[in-house]
Amino acid sequence: MPVTSLLIVAALQLTTADITIDLTGATTVVEARYEWDEPFEFLTFNVIRLPRQAFRLIPGATSNTIEIDTLAGLYRVRLTSVTSLNRTAVIRYEVTGDTFRIPLAVPEIPTEPGVGRVTITIGGLSSHVALSDGFPRLERRTDDYATAELDNVPSFVRLPPNVGDWSVNKLAEITVIMLVALASLYWLLRRRRVLSHRTSGNSQ
């Protein structure tokens, strides 16, 4: 790899990422548009490989050349610019199978400090979901759409469960309560054993 190319990639910073997740069709479709502060020659994105899930790039979403490698634990997407002034890229792909968590394409460059803005929009959400139990924290905009704004691109989005379903937050709360109860029970039994031992010792 030429030294000049390395310097260009190192100098790049992500300024904007607009990511849309569409849940309305038979498959979950993700379309992500990225903008940088400088033109790029090539970029690499990482998409985590989640169990019981399939990932497929949708061709024609961008004018750039895209290659993909399947590696242990992730998909590596390499994007090469076809023009010397390109500052934007669009990656579109579909996810099938277990879509409780949706992987996102994370660029291997930093977000510009204080300027970078990442917007995630999820369309097709049921009105019966608990938005507070998703990741990242979502805000409902309409009956079908919810958005989140972050400083960086996360590696995945965890869809909020339906109201009444077991959520990660609820499971965490129940686990903490059970641990506290078990610790209290252990302490009480230990204290009773110590007191019983002292009483039997004094009676002798």
CSV table of N, CA and C in Angstrom, one decimal, residues 34-179:
chain,number,residue,atom,x,y,z
A,34,TYR,N,-22.6,7.8,4.4
A,34,TYR,CA,-21.5,8.4,5.2
A,34,TYR,C,-20.9,9.6,4.5
A,35,GLU,N,-20.4,10.6,5.2
A,35,GLU,CA,-19.7,11.7,4.7
A,35,GLU,C,-18.4,11.9,5.4
A,36,TRP,N,-17.4,12.3,4.7
A,36,TRP,CA,-16.1,12.6,5.3
A,36,TRP,C,-15.6,14.0,5.0
A,37,ASP,N,-14.6,14.5,5.7
A,37,ASP,CA,-14.2,15.8,5.6
A,37,ASP,C,-13.2,16.0,4.4
A,38,GLU,N,-12.7,14.9,3.9
A,38,GLU,CA,-11.8,14.9,2.8
A,38,GLU,C,-12.2,13.9,1.8
A,39,PRO,N,-11.8,14.0,0.5
A,39,PRO,CA,-12.0,12.9,-0.5
A,39,PRO,C,-11.2,11.7,-0.1
A,40,PHE,N,-11.6,10.5,-0.5
A,40,PHE,CA,-10.9,9.3,-0.1
A,40,PHE,C,-10.6,8.5,-1.3
A,41,GLU,N,-9.6,7.6,-1.2
A,41,GLU,CA,-9.3,6.7,-2.2
A,41,GLU,C,-9.9,5.3,-2.0
A,42,PHE,N,-9.8,4.9,-0.7
A,42,PHE,CA,-10.4,3.6,-0.3
A,42,PHE,C,-10.8,3.7,1.2
A,43,LEU,N,-11.7,2.9,1.6
A,43,LEU,CA,-12.1,2.8,3.0
A,43,LEU,C,-12.5,1.4,3.3
A,44,THR,N,-12.4,1.1,4.6
A,44,THR,CA,-12.8,-0.3,5.1
A,44,THR,C,-13.8,-0.2,6.1
A,45,PHE,N,-14.8,-1.0,6.0
A,45,PHE,CA,-15.9,-1.0,7.0
A,45,PHE,C,-16.0,-2.4,7.6
A,46,ASN,N,-16.3,-2.5,8.9
A,46,ASN,CA,-16.4,-3.8,9.6
A,46,ASN,C,-17.9,-4.0,10.0
A,47,VAL,N,-18.4,-5.2,9.7
A,47,VAL,CA,-19.8,-5.6,10.1
A,47,VAL,C,-19.7,-6.8,10.9
A,48,ILE,N,-20.1,-6.8,12.1
A,48,ILE,CA,-20.0,-8.0,13.0
A,48,ILE,C,-20.9,-9.1,12.5
A,49,ARG,N,-20.4,-10.3,12.6
A,49,ARG,CA,-21.2,-11.5,12.2
A,49,ARG,C,-21.9,-12.0,13.4
A,50,LEU,N,-23.3,-12.0,13.4
A,50,LEU,CA,-24.1,-12.4,14.6
A,50,LEU,C,-24.6,-13.8,14.3
A,51,PRO,N,-24.8,-14.6,15.3
A,51,PRO,CA,-25.3,-16.0,15.1
A,51,PRO,C,-26.7,-16.0,14.6
A,52,ARG,N,-27.0,-17.0,13.8
A,52,ARG,CA,-28.4,-17.3,13.3
A,52,ARG,C,-28.8,-16.1,12.4
A,53,GLN,N,-27.9,-15.5,11.7
A,53,GLN,CA,-28.2,-14.4,10.9
A,53,GLN,C,-27.4,-14.4,9.6
A,54,ALA,N,-28.0,-13.9,8.5
A,54,ALA,CA,-27.3,-13.8,7.2
A,54,ALA,C,-27.2,-12.4,6.8
A,55,PHE,N,-26.1,-12.0,6.1
A,55,PHE,CA,-25.9,-10.7,5.6
A,55,PHE,C,-25.6,-10.7,4.1
A,56,ARG,N,-26.2,-9.7,3.4
A,56,ARG,CA,-26.0,-9.7,2.0
A,56,ARG,C,-26.0,-8.2,1.5
A,57,LEU,N,-24.9,-7.9,0.8
A,57,LEU,CA,-24.8,-6.5,0.2
A,57,LEU,C,-25.8,-6.4,-0.9
A,58,ILE,N,-26.4,-5.3,-1.1
A,58,ILE,CA,-27.3,-5.0,-2.2
A,58,ILE,C,-26.6,-4.1,-3.2
A,59,PRO,N,-26.3,-4.7,-4.4
A,59,PRO,CA,-25.5,-3.9,-5.3
A,59,PRO,C,-26.2,-2.7,-5.9
A,60,GLY,N,-25.4,-1.8,-6.4
A,60,GLY,CA,-26.0,-0.6,-7.0
A,60,GLY,C,-26.4,0.5,-6.1
A,61,ALA,N,-26.1,0.4,-4.8
A,61,ALA,CA,-26.4,1.4,-3.8
A,61,ALA,C,-25.4,2.6,-3.9
A,62,THR,N,-24.2,2.4,-4.4
A,62,THR,CA,-23.2,3.4,-4.5
A,62,THR,C,-22.5,3.3,-5.8
A,63,SER,N,-21.9,4.5,-6.2
A,63,SER,CA,-21.1,4.5,-7.4
A,63,SER,C,-19.7,4.0,-7.2
A,64,ASN,N,-19.3,3.7,-5.9
A,64,ASN,CA,-18.0,3.2,-5.6
A,64,ASN,C,-17.9,1.7,-5.9
A,65,THR,N,-16.7,1.2,-5.9
A,65,THR,CA,-16.4,-0.3,-6.1
A,65,THR,C,-16.4,-0.9,-4.7
A,66,ILE,N,-17.2,-2.0,-4.5
A,66,ILE,CA,-17.2,-2.6,-3.2
A,66,ILE,C,-16.8,-4.1,-3.3
A,67,GLU,N,-16.0,-4.5,-2.3
A,67,GLU,CA,-15.6,-5.9,-2.2
A,67,GLU,C,-15.9,-6.3,-0.7
A,68,ILE,N,-16.1,-7.6,-0.5
A,68,ILE,CA,-16.4,-8.0,0.8
A,68,ILE,C,-15.7,-9.3,1.1
A,69,ASP,N,-15.1,-9.4,2.3
A,69,ASP,CA,-14.5,-10.6,2.8
A,69,ASP,C,-15.2,-11.1,4.0
A,70,THR,N,-15.3,-12.5,4.1
A,70,THR,CA,-16.0,-13.1,5.2
A,70,THR,C,-14.9,-13.6,6.2
A,71,LEU,N,-14.7,-13.0,7.3
A,71,LEU,CA,-13.7,-13.3,8.2
A,71,LEU,C,-14.3,-13.9,9.5
A,72,ALA,N,-13.4,-14.3,10.4
A,72,ALA,CA,-13.9,-14.9,11.7
A,72,ALA,C,-14.4,-13.7,12.5
A,73,GLY,N,-15.7,-13.8,12.8
A,73,GLY,CA,-16.4,-12.8,13.7
A,73,GLY,C,-16.9,-11.5,13.0
A,74,LEU,N,-16.5,-11.3,11.7
A,74,LEU,CA,-17.0,-10.1,11.0
A,74,LEU,C,-16.9,-10.3,9.5
A,75,TYR,N,-17.6,-9.3,8.9
A,75,TYR,CA,-17.5,-9.1,7.4
A,75,TYR,C,-16.7,-7.9,7.2
A,76,ARG,N,-15.7,-7.9,6.3
A,76,ARG,CA,-14.9,-6.7,6.0
A,76,ARG,C,-15.3,-6.2,4.6
A,77,VAL,N,-15.8,-5.0,4.6
A,77,VAL,CA,-16.3,-4.4,3.3
A,77,VAL,C,-15.2,-3.3,2.9
A,78,ARG,N,-14.7,-3.5,1.8
A,78,ARG,CA,-13.7,-2.5,1.2
A,78,ARG,C,-14.3,-1.7,0.1
A,79,LEU,N,-14.2,-0.4,0.2
A,79,LEU,CA,-14.9,0.5,-0.7
A,79,LEU,C,-13.8,1.3,-1.4
A,80,THR,N,-13.7,1.3,-2.7
A,80,THR,CA,-12.8,2.1,-3.4
A,80,THR,C,-13.5,3.2,-4.2
A,81,SER,N,-13.0,4.4,-4.1
A,81,SER,CA,-13.6,5.6,-4.8
A,81,SER,C,-13.3,5.5,-6.3
A,82,VAL,N,-14.3,5.9,-7.1
A,82,VAL,CA,-14.1,5.9,-8.5
A,82,VAL,C,-13.9,7.3,-9.0
A,83,THR,N,-13.9,8.3,-8.1
A,83,THR,CA,-13.6,9.7,-8.5
A,83,THR,C,-12.7,10.2,-7.5
A,84,SER,N,-11.9,11.2,-7.9
A,84,SER,CA,-10.9,11.8,-7.0
A,84,SER,C,-11.4,12.8,-6.0
A,85,LEU,N,-12.7,13.1,-6.1
A,85,LEU,CA,-13.3,14.1,-5.3
A,85,LEU,C,-14.5,13.6,-4.4
A,86,ASN,N,-14.5,12.3,-4.3
A,86,ASN,CA,-15.7,11.6,-3.6
A,86,ASN,C,-15.5,11.8,-2.1
A,87,ARG,N,-16.5,12.4,-1.5
A,87,ARG,CA,-16.5,12.5,0.0
A,87,ARG,C,-17.7,11.7,0.6
A,88,THR,N,-18.5,11.1,-0.2
A,88,THR,CA,-19.7,10.4,0.4
A,88,THR,C,-19.7,8.9,-0.1
A,89,ALA,N,-20.4,8.1,0.6
A,89,ALA,CA,-20.5,6.7,0.2
A,89,ALA,C,-21.8,6.2,0.8
A,90,VAL,N,-22.5,5.3,0.1
A,90,VAL,CA,-23.7,4.6,0.5
A,90,VAL,C,-23.5,3.1,0.5
A,91,ILE,N,-23.8,2.5,1.6
A,91,ILE,CA,-23.7,1.0,1.7
A,91,ILE,C,-25.1,0.5,2.1
A,92,ARG,N,-25.6,-0.4,1.2
A,92,ARG,CA,-27.0,-0.9,1.4
A,92,ARG,C,-26.9,-2.4,1.5
A,93,TYR,N,-27.6,-3.0,2.5
A,93,TYR,CA,-27.5,-4.5,2.7
A,93,TYR,C,-28.8,-4.9,3.4
A,94,GLU,N,-29.0,-6.3,3.3
A,94,GLU,CA,-30.2,-6.8,3.9
A,94,GLU,C,-29.7,-7.9,5.0
A,95,VAL,N,-30.5,-8.0,6.0
A,95,VAL,CA,-30.2,-8.9,7.1
A,95,VAL,C,-31.4,-9.9,7.2
A,96,THR,N,-31.1,-11.2,7.3
A,96,THR,CA,-32.2,-12.1,7.5
A,96,THR,C,-31.9,-13.0,8.6
A,97,GLY,N,-32.9,-13.8,9.1
A,97,GLY,CA,-32.7,-14.7,10.2
A,97,GLY,C,-33.1,-14.0,11.5
A,98,ASP,N,-32.3,-14.2,12.5
A,98,ASP,CA,-32.5,-13.6,13.8
A,98,ASP,C,-32.2,-12.1,13.7
A,99,THR,N,-33.1,-11.2,13.7
A,99,THR,CA,-32.9,-9.8,13.5
A,99,THR,C,-33.2,-9.0,14.8
A,100,PHE,N,-33.0,-9.6,16.0
A,100,PHE,CA,-33.2,-8.9,17.2
A,100,PHE,C,-32.1,-7.9,17.4
A,101,ARG,N,-30.9,-8.2,16.9
A,101,ARG,CA,-29.8,-7.2,16.8
A,101,ARG,C,-29.4,-7.0,15.3
A,102,ILE,N,-29.3,-5.8,14.9
A,102,ILE,CA,-29.0,-5.5,13.5
A,102,ILE,C,-27.5,-4.9,13.4
A,103,PRO,N,-26.6,-5.6,12.7
A,103,PRO,CA,-25.3,-5.1,12.6
A,103,PRO,C,-25.2,-3.9,11.7
A,104,LEU,N,-24.3,-3.0,12.1
A,104,LEU,CA,-24.0,-1.8,11.3
A,104,LEU,C,-22.6,-1.8,10.7
A,105,ALA,N,-22.5,-1.1,9.6
A,105,ALA,CA,-21.1,-1.0,8.9
A,105,ALA,C,-20.4,0.1,9.6
A,106,VAL,N,-19.3,-0.2,10.3
A,106,VAL,CA,-18.5,0.8,11.1
A,106,VAL,C,-17.3,1.1,10.3
A,107,PRO,N,-17.1,2.3,9.9
A,107,PRO,CA,-15.8,2.7,9.1
A,107,PRO,C,-14.6,2.7,10.1
A,108,GLU,N,-13.5,2.3,9.5
A,108,GLU,CA,-12.2,2.2,10.3
A,108,GLU,C,-11.5,3.6,10.3
A,109,ILE,N,-12.3,4.6,10.5
A,109,ILE,CA,-11.7,5.9,10.7
A,109,ILE,C,-12.5,6.6,11.8
A,110,PRO,N,-11.9,7.6,12.5
A,110,PRO,CA,-12.6,8.2,13.6
A,110,PRO,C,-13.7,9.2,13.2
A,111,THR,N,-14.6,9.5,14.1
A,111,THR,CA,-15.6,10.6,13.9
A,111,THR,C,-15.0,11.9,14.3
A,112,GLU,N,-15.2,12.9,13.5
A,112,GLU,CA,-14.6,14.3,13.8
A,112,GLU,C,-15.1,14.8,15.1
A,113,PRO,N,-14.3,15.1,16.1
A,113,PRO,CA,-14.7,15.5,17.4
A,113,PRO,C,-15.5,16.8,17.4
A,114,GLY,N,-16.6,16.8,18.1
A,114,GLY,CA,-17.4,18.0,18.2
A,114,GLY,C,-18.2,18.3,17.0
A,115,VAL,N,-18.0,17.6,15.9
A,115,VAL,CA,-18.7,17.9,14.7
A,115,VAL,C,-19.5,16.7,14.2
A,116,GLY,N,-18.9,15.5,14.3
A,116,GLY,CA,-19.5,14.3,13.8
A,116,GLY,C,-20.9,14.1,14.4
A,117,ARG,N,-21.8,13.6,13.5
A,117,ARG,CA,-23.2,13.4,13.9
A,117,ARG,C,-23.6,12.1,13.2
A,118,VAL,N,-24.1,11.2,14.1
A,118,VAL,CA,-24.6,9.9,13.6
A,118,VAL,C,-26.1,9.8,13.9
A,119,THR,N,-26.9,9.7,12.9
A,119,THR,CA,-28.4,9.5,13.1
A,119,THR,C,-28.8,8.2,12.6
A,120,ILE,N,-29.5,7.5,13.5
A,120,ILE,CA,-30.1,6.2,13.2
A,120,ILE,C,-31.6,6.3,13.2
A,121,THR,N,-32.2,5.9,12.1
A,121,THR,CA,-33.7,5.9,12.0
A,121,THR,C,-34.2,4.5,11.7
A,122,ILE,N,-35.2,4.1,12.5
A,122,ILE,CA,-35.8,2.7,12.4
A,122,ILE,C,-37.2,2.9,11.9
A,123,GLY,N,-37.5,2.4,10.8
A,123,GLY,CA,-38.9,2.4,10.2
A,123,GLY,C,-39.6,1.1,10.3
A,124,GLY,N,-40.9,1.1,10.6
A,124,GLY,CA,-41.6,-0.1,10.7
A,124,GLY,C,-41.7,-0.6,12.1
A,125,LEU,N,-41.4,0.2,13.1
A,125,LEU,CA,-41.5,-0.3,14.5
A,125,LEU,C,-43.0,-0.3,14.9
A,126,SER,N,-43.3,-1.3,15.7
A,126,SER,CA,-44.7,-1.4,16.2
A,126,SER,C,-44.9,-0.4,17.3
A,127,SER,N,-46.1,0.1,17.4
A,127,SER,CA,-46.4,1.0,18.5
A,127,SER,C,-46.4,0.3,19.9
A,128,HIS,N,-46.3,-1.0,19.9
A,128,HIS,CA,-46.3,-1.8,21.1
A,128,HIS,C,-44.9,-2.2,21.6
A,129,VAL,N,-43.9,-1.4,21.3
A,129,VAL,CA,-42.6,-1.7,21.7
A,129,VAL,C,-42.1,-0.8,22.8
A,130,ALA,N,-41.3,-1.2,23.7
A,130,ALA,CA,-40.7,-0.4,24.7
A,130,ALA,C,-39.4,0.2,24.3
A,131,LEU,N,-39.5,1.5,23.8
A,131,LEU,CA,-38.3,2.1,23.2
A,131,LEU,C,-37.1,2.2,24.2
A,132,SER,N,-37.4,2.3,25.4
A,132,SER,CA,-36.3,2.5,26.4
A,132,SER,C,-35.5,1.2,26.6
A,133,ASP,N,-36.0,0.1,26.1
A,133,ASP,CA,-35.3,-1.2,26.2
A,133,ASP,C,-34.4,-1.5,25.0
A,134,GLY,N,-34.4,-0.6,24.0
A,134,GLY,CA,-33.6,-0.9,22.8
A,134,GLY,C,-32.2,-0.2,23.0
A,135,PHE,N,-31.3,-0.5,22.0
A,135,PHE,CA,-30.0,0.2,22.0
A,135,PHE,C,-29.7,0.6,20.6
A,136,PRO,N,-29.3,1.9,20.4
A,136,PRO,CA,-29.2,2.9,21.4
A,136,PRO,C,-30.6,3.4,21.8
A,137,ARG,N,-30.7,4.3,22.7
A,137,ARG,CA,-32.0,4.8,23.2
A,137,ARG,C,-32.7,5.6,22.1
A,138,LEU,N,-33.9,5.2,21.8
A,138,LEU,CA,-34.6,5.7,20.6
A,138,LEU,C,-35.7,6.7,21.1
A,139,GLU,N,-36.0,7.6,20.2
A,139,GLU,CA,-37.2,8.5,20.5
A,139,GLU,C,-38.1,8.4,19.3
A,140,ARG,N,-39.4,8.2,19.6
A,140,ARG,CA,-40.4,8.0,18.6
A,140,ARG,C,-40.7,9.4,17.9
A,141,ARG,N,-40.7,9.4,16.6
A,141,ARG,CA,-41.0,10.5,15.8
A,141,ARG,C,-42.4,10.5,15.2
A,142,THR,N,-42.8,9.3,14.7
A,142,THR,CA,-44.2,9.1,14.3
A,142,THR,C,-44.6,7.7,14.8
A,143,ASP,N,-45.8,7.2,14.4
A,143,ASP,CA,-46.2,5.9,14.8
A,143,ASP,C,-45.3,4.8,14.4
A,144,ASP,N,-44.6,5.0,13.2
A,144,ASP,CA,-43.8,3.9,12.6
A,144,ASP,C,-42.3,4.2,12.7
A,145,TYR,N,-41.9,5.4,13.1
A,145,TYR,CA,-40.5,5.7,13.0
A,145,TYR,C,-40.0,6.2,14.4
A,146,ALA,N,-38.7,5.8,14.6
A,146,ALA,CA,-38.0,6.2,15.8
A,146,ALA,C,-36.6,6.5,15.4
A,147,THR,N,-35.9,7.5,16.1
A,147,THR,CA,-34.6,7.9,15.8
A,147,THR,C,-33.7,7.9,17.0
A,148,ALA,N,-32.4,7.9,16.8
A,148,ALA,CA,-31.4,8.1,17.8
A,148,ALA,C,-30.3,8.9,17.2
A,149,GLU,N,-29.6,9.7,18.0
A,149,GLU,CA,-28.5,10.5,17.6
A,149,GLU,C,-27.3,10.2,18.5
A,150,LEU,N,-26.2,9.9,17.9
A,150,LEU,CA,-25.0,9.5,18.6
A,150,LEU,C,-23.8,10.3,18.1
A,151,ASP,N,-22.6,10.1,18.8
A,151,ASP,CA,-21.4,10.7,18.4
A,151,ASP,C,-20.6,9.8,17.5
A,152,ASN,N,-20.8,8.5,17.6
A,152,ASN,CA,-20.1,7.5,16.8
A,152,ASN,C,-21.0,6.4,16.3
A,153,VAL,N,-20.6,5.7,15.3
A,153,VAL,CA,-21.4,4.6,14.7
A,153,VAL,C,-21.2,3.3,15.6
A,154,PRO,N,-22.3,2.8,16.2
A,154,PRO,CA,-22.2,1.6,17.0
A,154,PRO,C,-22.1,0.4,16.1
A,155,SER,N,-21.6,-0.7,16.7
A,155,SER,CA,-21.5,-1.9,15.9
A,155,SER,C,-22.8,-2.6,15.6
A,156,PHE,N,-23.8,-2.3,16.4
A,156,PHE,CA,-25.1,-3.0,16.1
A,156,PHE,C,-26.2,-2.1,16.8
A,157,VAL,N,-27.4,-2.4,16.4
A,157,VAL,CA,-28.6,-1.8,17.0
A,157,VAL,C,-29.5,-3.0,17.6
A,158,ARG,N,-29.9,-2.8,18.8
A,158,ARG,CA,-30.7,-3.9,19.4
A,158,ARG,C,-32.1,-3.4,19.4
A,159,LEU,N,-33.0,-4.1,18.7
A,159,LEU,CA,-34.4,-3.6,18.6
A,159,LEU,C,-35.1,-3.7,19.9
A,160,PRO,N,-36.0,-2.8,20.2
A,160,PRO,CA,-36.7,-2.8,21.5
A,160,PRO,C,-37.8,-4.0,21.4
A,161,PRO,N,-38.0,-4.6,22.5
A,161,PRO,CA,-39.0,-5.7,22.5
A,161,PRO,C,-40.4,-5.2,22.6
A,162,ASN,N,-41.4,-6.0,22.4
A,162,ASN,CA,-42.8,-5.6,22.6
A,162,ASN,C,-43.1,-5.4,24.1
A,163,VAL,N,-44.0,-4.6,24.4
A,163,VAL,CA,-44.3,-4.3,25.8
A,163,VAL,C,-44.8,-5.6,26.4
A,164,GLY,N,-44.3,-6.0,27.5
A,164,GLY,CA,-44.7,-7.2,28.2
A,164,GLY,C,-43.7,-8.3,28.0
A,165,ASP,N,-42.9,-8.2,26.9
A,165,ASP,CA,-41.9,-9.3,26.6
A,165,ASP,C,-40.7,-9.1,27.6
A,166,TRP,N,-40.0,-10.2,27.8
A,166,TRP,CA,-38.8,-10.1,28.6
A,166,TRP,C,-37.7,-9.3,27.8
A,167,SER,N,-37.2,-8.2,28.5
A,167,SER,CA,-36.2,-7.4,27.8
A,167,SER,C,-34.9,-7.5,28.6
A,168,VAL,N,-33.8,-7.0,28.0
A,168,VAL,CA,-32.5,-7.1,28.6
A,168,VAL,C,-32.5,-6.3,29.9
A,169,ASN,N,-33.2,-5.2,29.9
A,169,ASN,CA,-33.2,-4.4,31.2
A,169,ASN,C,-33.9,-5.1,32.3
A,170,LYS,N,-35.1,-5.7,31.9
A,170,LYS,CA,-35.8,-6.5,32.9
A,170,LYS,C,-35.1,-7.6,33.5
A,171,LEU,N,-34.4,-8.4,32.6
A,171,LEU,CA,-33.6,-9.5,33.0
A,171,LEU,C,-32.5,-9.1,34.0
A,172,ALA,N,-31.9,-7.9,33.6
A,172,ALA,CA,-30.8,-7.4,34.5
A,172,ALA,C,-31.3,-7.0,35.8
A,173,GLU,N,-32.5,-6.4,35.9
A,173,GLU,CA,-33.1,-6.0,37.2
A,173,GLU,C,-33.4,-7.2,38.0
A,174,ILE,N,-34.0,-8.2,37.4
A,174,ILE,CA,-34.3,-9.4,38.1
A,174,ILE,C,-33.1,-10.1,38.6
A,175,THR,N,-32.0,-10.2,37.8
A,175,THR,CA,-30.8,-10.8,38.2
A,175,THR,C,-30.2,-10.1,39.4
A,176,VAL,N,-30.2,-8.8,39.4
A,176,VAL,CA,-29.6,-8.0,40.5
A,176,VAL,C,-30.4,-8.3,41.8
A,177,ILE,N,-31.8,-8.3,41.7
A,177,ILE,CA,-32.6,-8.5,42.9
A,177,ILE,C,-32.4,-9.9,43.4
A,178,MET,N,-32.2,-10.9,42.5
A,178,MET,CA,-32.0,-12.3,43.0
A,178,MET,C,-30.6,-12.4,43.7
A,179,LEU,N,-29.6,-11.7,43.2
A,179,LEU,CA,-28.3,-11.8,43.8
A,179,LEU,C,-28.3,-11.1,45.2
